[in-house]
Amino acid sequence: MPEPLLSTSQLCAWYGDFQALFDLDLMINEGEIVAIIGANGAGKTTLMHSIAGLSINKPHQVIYRGRQIGALRADQVAFEGIALVPEGRQLFASLTVEENLVIGAQTGRKGDWQLPTVYQLFPILQERRTTPATELSGGQQQMVAIGRALMANPDLILLDEISLGLAPVIIKTIYAALPGIVEGGMSAMIVEQDISKALAVSSRFYCLQEGRVALEGQSQTVQRDAISRAYFGVQK
Amino acid sequence: MIWINALLQGILLGGLYALFAAGLSLIFGVMRLVNIAHGDLIVLAAYLGLSTTIVLGLHPLLAMIIVIPLMALLGYILQRGILNQTLGDDLLPPLLVTFGLSVIIQNALLEGYSADPQKMNVGALETASLSLGSLSLGVLPLLTFAIAVAVIGSLHWMFYHTALGRAFRAVSDNQDIAQLMGLNKRHVFGIAMALSLAITGIAGILLGVRTNFDPSIGGARLIFGFEAVIIGGLGNLWGTLAGGVILGVAQTIGAQINPGWQLLAGHLAFLIVLAVRPRGLFPRMTG
Ligand SMILES: Nc1ncnc2c1ncn2[C@@H]1O[C@H](COP(=O)(O)OP(=O)(O)OP(=O)(O)O)[C@@H](O)[C@H]1O
Ligand SMILES: [Mg+2]
């Protein structure tokens, strides 16, 4: 079996005295889409932040391409080729749409994703390129957030609730763009509240519950009632 | 005519105040740090200029070639070595640390240069002036004003048209997300402080050729800088220039009425603007 692209081992996370993640072991292979599901407060965002370096761990708790990156800062992780599309989009308000995209390429990593390709993926952004980013509609802002992460030409993209608060038709547009994004070999970890959506686009999933992996498996074959139990913590 | 003259002198003086203010405004904008030692750093730059002119025999304005990079280097080291560690959710630690720094710089300057007032001599430039009818404008104040406009203009351009300016704005908006882009905020802050102190280098030398200086005058320069920033509106560089000009004009007009009123008139102008427009005359549109 080939070595995974990224794995965590016994990953823990704390907010002060409150422990949000408990000994998480999970992994993602090259070119794979993995879904992370779980109820509100399960620890999905915390997991993404730990991988991206926004919270610092012990070095061996996150392994990427065989290297221990658990203790790297977020800017160092970015240079390694991991990009996060943060929950709630978090665009830079003082930057235009185009500047938000360009700053995504700050690491200088080479690849197919550049301004023209991002504009091809989301043409509306080209029309609005000189607008301050936070003046766009929610859906368009989400496109900027995704485009900004793509501009880094990452090998692994972390997508945290990209459909949060968006109209169904916009969600459809954004998810329609996903195959084009991963066809180049990029791996993706997707956090999503909408379970069927998450399972439909992924090959494997992890279901978190109160900071622990309650269930993991193949997205296409998993039984719905198994997920409900893991999701809501209903005892058998 | 004396009033028009006072007005013009005030405008030109405002250029110097804008230079005091620009560095303060820059670092407050990028990292929300209020640098209490800013005025003393201006005085330090003046003394560095003095030493350069004495040791190397350079003209004071040429001494900038040495002083500006020295101050920039000091800024980067200061930020990476000390100030970054004080930044966080709490605004108090950086205030206390830069206050301590202010005391240290003053004492070091007293130790090294004594309390005697000093001045840098620029020779013929000192008295050179241009006559416009019955008005006469000093070449040195004109030059100072021109440099101030050039510095503010370059800063503004840098902020909105370069990768560094983009990084400054991004870090100012959201430090964590900026880190995700591969920006090391500690380094970005270091660069911002280097730039701030580079401007301080220019301001210090222009101050030192204009008036006498001694180790104790930093506090007043800090206040003038603050007032210019606040009058102009936080986060707006051209506003800072306007703030400096308003402060300068208020001071020279005040002095014209009564020589003792110079500083008082400046502070009054500041208070009036603050009362009428608490966010300054030209606050930044966004945020
Ligand atoms: N900054 C914080 N300070 C303290 N506790 C936090 C903080 N952020 C998250 N938590 C707590 O950590 C736990 C996990 O939160 P996290 O945001 O990772 O969950 P999530 O699965 O992303 O939830 P959601 O679906 O609502 O986005 C929750 O109990 C939350 O209350
Ligand atoms: Mg979340």
mmCIF file of N, CA, C and O in Angstrom, chain A residues 52 54 73-76 78-79 82-84 86 89-96 99-100 102-107 132 135 148, chain B residues 80 159-163 165-186 284 286-287:
data_model
loop_
_atom_site.group_PDB
_atom_site.id
_atom_site.type_symbol
_atom_site.label_atom_id
_atom_site.label_comp_id
_atom_site.label_asym_id
_atom_site.label_seq_id
_atom_site.Cartn_x
_atom_site.Cartn_y
_atom_site.Cartn_z
ATOM 1 N N ALA A 52 -3.646 22.766 9.035
ATOM 2 C CA ALA A 52 -3.135 23.943 8.323
ATOM 3 C C ALA A 52 -2.097 24.718 9.130
ATOM 4 O O ALA A 52 -1.480 25.643 8.612
ATOM 5 N N LEU A 54 -2.726 26.459 11.964
ATOM 6 C CA LEU A 54 -3.256 27.595 12.733
ATOM 7 C C LEU A 54 -3.229 27.287 14.225
ATOM 8 O O LEU A 54 -3.267 28.191 15.048
ATOM 9 N N ARG A 73 4.380 26.422 11.552
ATOM 10 C CA ARG A 73 3.412 27.515 11.530
ATOM 11 C C ARG A 73 2.606 27.453 10.236
ATOM 12 O O ARG A 73 3.037 26.845 9.250
ATOM 13 N N ALA A 74 1.477 28.157 10.227
ATOM 14 C CA ALA A 74 0.598 28.116 9.060
ATOM 15 C C ALA A 74 1.302 28.559 7.782
ATOM 16 O O ALA A 74 1.094 27.985 6.714
ATOM 17 N N ASP A 75 2.170 29.574 7.880
ATOM 18 C CA ASP A 75 2.829 30.040 6.655
ATOM 19 C C ASP A 75 3.804 28.989 6.125
ATOM 20 O O ASP A 75 3.989 28.849 4.923
ATOM 21 N N GLN A 76 4.404 28.228 7.045
ATOM 22 C CA GLN A 76 5.311 27.163 6.594
ATOM 23 C C GLN A 76 4.530 26.011 5.967
ATOM 24 O O GLN A 76 4.947 25.442 4.959
ATOM 25 N N ALA A 78 1.786 26.306 4.414
ATOM 26 C CA ALA A 78 1.340 26.768 3.094
ATOM 27 C C ALA A 78 2.399 26.482 2.041
ATOM 28 O O ALA A 78 2.083 26.022 0.935
ATOM 29 N N PHE A 79 3.661 26.705 2.384
ATOM 30 C CA PHE A 79 4.738 26.439 1.429
ATOM 31 C C PHE A 79 4.867 24.945 1.125
ATOM 32 O O PHE A 79 5.343 24.568 0.062
ATOM 33 N N ILE A 82 -0.263 22.853 1.288
ATOM 34 C CA ILE A 82 -1.590 22.611 1.861
ATOM 35 C C ILE A 82 -2.308 23.957 1.930
ATOM 36 O O ILE A 82 -1.745 24.928 2.434
ATOM 37 N N ALA A 83 -3.514 24.024 1.380
ATOM 38 C CA ALA A 83 -4.263 25.279 1.395
ATOM 39 C C ALA A 83 -5.620 25.061 2.042
ATOM 40 O O ALA A 83 -6.251 24.020 1.850
ATOM 41 N N LEU A 84 -6.043 26.043 2.826
ATOM 42 C CA LEU A 84 -7.326 25.955 3.529
ATOM 43 C C LEU A 84 -8.306 26.987 2.977
ATOM 44 O O LEU A 84 -7.958 28.153 2.814
ATOM 45 N N PRO A 86 -11.198 28.630 4.483
ATOM 46 C CA PRO A 86 -11.697 28.629 5.856
ATOM 47 C C PRO A 86 -13.214 28.752 5.940
ATOM 48 O O PRO A 86 -13.846 29.299 5.047
ATOM 49 N N ARG A 89 -15.440 31.865 4.851
ATOM 50 C CA ARG A 89 -14.757 32.519 3.732
ATOM 51 C C ARG A 89 -13.582 33.386 4.123
ATOM 52 O O ARG A 89 -12.499 33.276 3.557
ATOM 53 N N GLN A 90 -13.786 34.310 5.066
ATOM 54 C CA GLN A 90 -12.650 35.075 5.602
ATOM 55 C C GLN A 90 -11.788 35.732 4.535
ATOM 56 O O GLN A 90 -10.573 35.574 4.521
ATOM 57 N N LEU A 91 -12.424 36.486 3.653
ATOM 58 C CA LEU A 91 -11.659 37.222 2.645
ATOM 59 C C LEU A 91 -11.015 38.449 3.288
ATOM 60 O O LEU A 91 -11.459 38.917 4.337
ATOM 61 N N PHE A 92 -9.999 38.985 2.633
ATOM 62 C CA PHE A 92 -9.364 40.211 3.122
ATOM 63 C C PHE A 92 -10.202 41.405 2.664
ATOM 64 O O PHE A 92 -10.322 41.674 1.470
ATOM 65 N N ALA A 93 -10.755 42.131 3.621
ATOM 66 C CA ALA A 93 -11.688 43.206 3.298
ATOM 67 C C ALA A 93 -11.007 44.384 2.605
ATOM 68 O O ALA A 93 -11.637 45.085 1.817
ATOM 69 N N SER A 94 -9.738 44.619 2.881
ATOM 70 C CA SER A 94 -9.068 45.764 2.256
ATOM 71 C C SER A 94 -8.508 45.429 0.880
ATOM 72 O O SER A 94 -7.878 46.273 0.266
ATOM 73 N N LEU A 95 -8.711 44.201 0.441
ATOM 74 C CA LEU A 95 -8.177 43.808 -0.856
ATOM 75 C C LEU A 95 -9.307 43.616 -1.860
ATOM 76 O O LEU A 95 -10.407 43.183 -1.496
ATOM 77 N N THR A 96 -9.028 43.946 -3.107
ATOM 78 C CA THR A 96 -10.009 43.691 -4.159
ATOM 79 C C THR A 96 -10.105 42.186 -4.404
ATOM 80 O O THR A 96 -9.317 41.403 -3.887
ATOM 81 N N GLU A 99 -6.890 41.077 -5.911
ATOM 82 C CA GLU A 99 -5.793 41.046 -4.935
ATOM 83 C C GLU A 99 -5.931 39.850 -3.993
ATOM 84 O O GLU A 99 -4.941 39.246 -3.593
ATOM 85 N N ASN A 100 -7.182 39.517 -3.623
ATOM 86 C CA ASN A 100 -7.391 38.337 -2.794
ATOM 87 C C ASN A 100 -6.901 37.081 -3.501
ATOM 88 O O ASN A 100 -6.322 36.188 -2.877
ATOM 89 N N VAL A 102 -4.604 37.020 -5.979
ATOM 90 C CA VAL A 102 -3.154 37.095 -6.188
ATOM 91 C C VAL A 102 -2.394 36.768 -4.902
ATOM 92 O O VAL A 102 -1.365 36.095 -4.927
ATOM 93 N N ILE A 103 -2.929 37.204 -3.771
ATOM 94 C CA ILE A 103 -2.200 36.939 -2.533
ATOM 95 C C ILE A 103 -2.217 35.448 -2.208
ATOM 96 O O ILE A 103 -1.360 34.937 -1.492
ATOM 97 N N GLY A 104 -3.181 34.735 -2.785
ATOM 98 C CA GLY A 104 -3.192 33.281 -2.630
ATOM 99 C C GLY A 104 -1.966 32.634 -3.242
ATOM 100 O O GLY A 104 -1.560 31.539 -2.843
ATOM 101 N N ALA A 105 -1.375 33.303 -4.227
ATOM 102 C CA ALA A 105 -0.200 32.754 -4.910
ATOM 103 C C ALA A 105 1.100 33.191 -4.247
ATOM 104 O O ALA A 105 2.179 33.021 -4.810
ATOM 105 N N GLN A 106 0.990 33.749 -3.052
ATOM 106 C CA GLN A 106 2.132 34.302 -2.329
ATOM 107 C C GLN A 106 3.290 33.306 -2.169
ATOM 108 O O GLN A 106 4.446 33.695 -2.165
ATOM 109 N N THR A 107 2.970 32.021 -2.044
ATOM 110 C CA THR A 107 4.037 31.045 -1.831
ATOM 111 C C THR A 107 4.863 30.824 -3.092
ATOM 112 O O THR A 107 5.946 30.250 -3.029
ATOM 113 N N PRO A 132 -13.986 45.593 -3.985
ATOM 114 C CA PRO A 132 -13.529 45.074 -2.687
ATOM 115 C C PRO A 132 -14.215 43.732 -2.416
ATOM 116 O O PRO A 132 -15.440 43.611 -2.571
ATOM 117 N N GLU A 135 -17.554 43.012 -0.657
ATOM 118 C CA GLU A 135 -18.806 43.592 -1.169
ATOM 119 C C GLU A 135 -19.543 42.635 -2.090
ATOM 120 O O GLU A 135 -20.649 42.920 -2.540
ATOM 121 N N ARG A 148 -8.745 31.668 -4.184
ATOM 122 C CA ARG A 148 -7.551 32.095 -3.447
ATOM 123 C C ARG A 148 -6.725 30.888 -3.014
ATOM 124 O O ARG A 148 -5.493 30.896 -3.118
ATOM 125 N N ARG B 80 11.582 42.073 15.583
ATOM 126 C CA ARG B 80 11.720 40.618 15.677
ATOM 127 C C ARG B 80 12.206 40.213 17.069
ATOM 128 O O ARG B 80 11.818 39.179 17.599
ATOM 129 N N PHE B 159 1.528 50.948 -0.591
ATOM 130 C CA PHE B 159 0.421 50.279 0.089
ATOM 131 C C PHE B 159 -0.575 49.677 -0.889
ATOM 132 O O PHE B 159 -1.110 48.603 -0.658
ATOM 133 N N TYR B 160 -0.834 50.403 -1.989
ATOM 134 C CA TYR B 160 -1.920 49.970 -2.869
ATOM 135 C C TYR B 160 -1.462 49.348 -4.174
ATOM 136 O O TYR B 160 -2.274 48.843 -4.933
ATOM 137 N N HIS B 161 -0.160 49.354 -4.457
ATOM 138 C CA HIS B 161 0.275 48.841 -5.765
ATOM 139 C C HIS B 161 1.434 47.855 -5.709
ATOM 140 O O HIS B 161 1.977 47.514 -6.750
ATOM 141 N N THR B 162 1.839 47.421 -4.529
ATOM 142 C CA THR B 162 2.948 46.468 -4.489
ATOM 143 C C THR B 162 2.559 45.240 -3.654
ATOM 144 O O THR B 162 1.603 45.277 -2.880
ATOM 145 N N ALA B 163 3.333 44.177 -3.855
ATOM 146 C CA ALA B 163 3.086 42.950 -3.094
ATOM 147 C C ALA B 163 3.270 43.201 -1.597
ATOM 148 O O ALA B 163 2.528 42.662 -0.771
ATOM 149 N N GLY B 165 2.735 46.033 0.011
ATOM 150 C CA GLY B 165 1.564 46.756 0.499
ATOM 151 C C GLY B 165 0.369 45.821 0.666
ATOM 152 O O GLY B 165 -0.387 45.922 1.637
ATOM 153 N N ARG B 166 0.243 44.902 -0.277
ATOM 154 C CA ARG B 166 -0.850 43.925 -0.198
ATOM 155 C C ARG B 166 -0.672 43.078 1.059
ATOM 156 O O ARG B 166 -1.648 42.814 1.784
ATOM 157 N N ALA B 167 0.557 42.685 1.323
ATOM 158 C CA ALA B 167 0.821 41.887 2.523
ATOM 159 C C ALA B 167 0.502 42.694 3.781
ATOM 160 O O ALA B 167 -0.101 42.170 4.727
ATOM 161 N N PHE B 168 0.872 43.971 3.793
ATOM 162 C CA PHE B 168 0.552 44.829 4.944
ATOM 163 C C PHE B 168 -0.957 44.870 5.182
ATOM 164 O O PHE B 168 -1.437 44.716 6.298
ATOM 165 N N ARG B 169 -1.705 45.089 4.094
ATOM 166 C CA ARG B 169 -3.160 45.191 4.250
ATOM 167 C C ARG B 169 -3.762 43.865 4.689
ATOM 168 O O ARG B 169 -4.658 43.818 5.539
ATOM 169 N N ALA B 170 -3.248 42.771 4.123
ATOM 170 C CA ALA B 170 -3.795 41.453 4.465
ATOM 171 C C ALA B 170 -3.540 41.127 5.929
ATOM 172 O O ALA B 170 -4.435 40.676 6.652
ATOM 173 N N VAL B 171 -2.326 41.375 6.389
ATOM 174 C CA VAL B 171 -1.989 41.081 7.785
ATOM 175 C C VAL B 171 -2.816 41.959 8.722
ATOM 176 O O VAL B 171 -3.263 41.530 9.778
ATOM 177 N N SER B 172 -3.025 43.205 8.284
ATOM 178 C CA SER B 172 -3.835 44.116 9.088
ATOM 179 C C SER B 172 -5.289 43.634 9.169
ATOM 180 O O SER B 172 -5.922 43.736 10.211
ATOM 181 N N ASP B 173 -5.798 43.091 8.071
ATOM 182 C CA ASP B 173 -7.181 42.590 8.059
ATOM 183 C C ASP B 173 -7.348 41.372 8.951
ATOM 184 O O ASP B 173 -8.295 41.285 9.731
ATOM 185 N N ASN B 174 -6.477 40.384 8.782
ATOM 186 C CA ASN B 174 -6.655 39.129 9.501
ATOM 187 C C ASN B 174 -5.320 38.380 9.544
ATOM 188 O O ASN B 174 -4.897 37.783 8.554
ATOM 189 N N GLN B 175 -4.682 38.385 10.695
ATOM 190 C CA GLN B 175 -3.340 37.819 10.813
ATOM 191 C C GLN B 175 -3.310 36.321 10.518
ATOM 192 O O GLN B 175 -2.418 35.830 9.828
ATOM 193 N N ASP B 176 -4.289 35.587 11.057
ATOM 194 C CA ASP B 176 -4.292 34.135 10.856
ATOM 195 C C ASP B 176 -4.443 33.771 9.384
ATOM 196 O O ASP B 176 -3.714 32.931 8.861
ATOM 197 N N ILE B 177 -5.406 34.394 8.747
ATOM 198 C CA ILE B 177 -5.652 34.055 7.347
ATOM 199 C C ILE B 177 -4.463 34.484 6.487
ATOM 200 O O ILE B 177 -4.093 33.800 5.539
ATOM 201 N N ALA B 178 -3.840 35.596 6.849
ATOM 202 C CA ALA B 178 -2.642 36.020 6.111
ATOM 203 C C ALA B 178 -1.540 34.969 6.241
ATOM 204 O O ALA B 178 -0.829 34.671 5.281
ATOM 205 N N GLN B 179 -1.428 34.367 7.424
ATOM 206 C CA GLN B 179 -0.433 33.296 7.608
ATOM 207 C C GLN B 179 -0.722 32.133 6.666
ATOM 208 O O GLN B 179 0.185 31.530 6.117
ATOM 209 N N LEU B 180 -2.020 31.832 6.499
ATOM 210 C CA LEU B 180 -2.402 30.727 5.603
ATOM 211 C C LEU B 180 -1.919 30.969 4.171
ATOM 212 O O LEU B 180 -1.752 30.035 3.402
ATOM 213 N N MET B 181 -1.741 32.242 3.813
ATOM 214 C CA MET B 181 -1.284 32.567 2.462
ATOM 215 C C MET B 181 0.229 32.389 2.332
ATOM 216 O O MET B 181 0.800 32.618 1.280
ATOM 217 N N GLY B 182 0.888 32.033 3.437
ATOM 218 C CA GLY B 182 2.334 31.872 3.388
ATOM 219 C C GLY B 182 3.082 33.108 3.861
ATOM 220 O O GLY B 182 4.288 33.219 3.683
ATOM 221 N N LEU B 183 2.339 34.064 4.436
ATOM 222 C CA LEU B 183 2.999 35.264 4.968
ATOM 223 C C LEU B 183 3.364 35.019 6.429
ATOM 224 O O LEU B 183 2.500 34.711 7.235
ATOM 225 N N ASN B 184 4.638 35.178 6.755
ATOM 226 C CA ASN B 184 5.044 35.090 8.153
ATOM 227 C C ASN B 184 4.815 36.458 8.791
ATOM 228 O O ASN B 184 5.534 37.411 8.509
ATOM 229 N N LYS B 185 3.818 36.538 9.654
ATOM 230 C CA LYS B 185 3.449 37.869 10.148
ATOM 231 C C LYS B 185 4.590 38.531 10.916
ATOM 232 O O LYS B 185 4.756 39.742 10.879
ATOM 233 N N ARG B 186 5.408 37.718 11.592
ATOM 234 C CA ARG B 186 6.523 38.309 12.348
ATOM 235 C C ARG B 186 7.500 39.026 11.424
ATOM 236 O O ARG B 186 8.019 40.088 11.744
ATOM 237 N N ARG B 284 -10.435 56.293 7.013
ATOM 238 C CA ARG B 284 -10.444 55.363 5.902
ATOM 239 C C ARG B 284 -11.864 54.865 5.666
ATOM 240 O O ARG B 284 -12.621 54.632 6.601
ATOM 241 N N THR B 286 -13.151 51.966 4.322
ATOM 242 C CA THR B 286 -13.496 50.614 4.751
ATOM 243 C C THR B 286 -13.116 50.411 6.213
ATOM 244 O O THR B 286 -12.230 51.050 6.727
ATOM 245 N N GLY B 287 -13.797 49.488 6.841
ATOM 246 C CA GLY B 287 -13.421 49.044 8.192
ATOM 247 C C GLY B 287 -13.725 50.005 9.277
ATOM 248 O O GLY B 287 -14.008 51.140 9.183
#
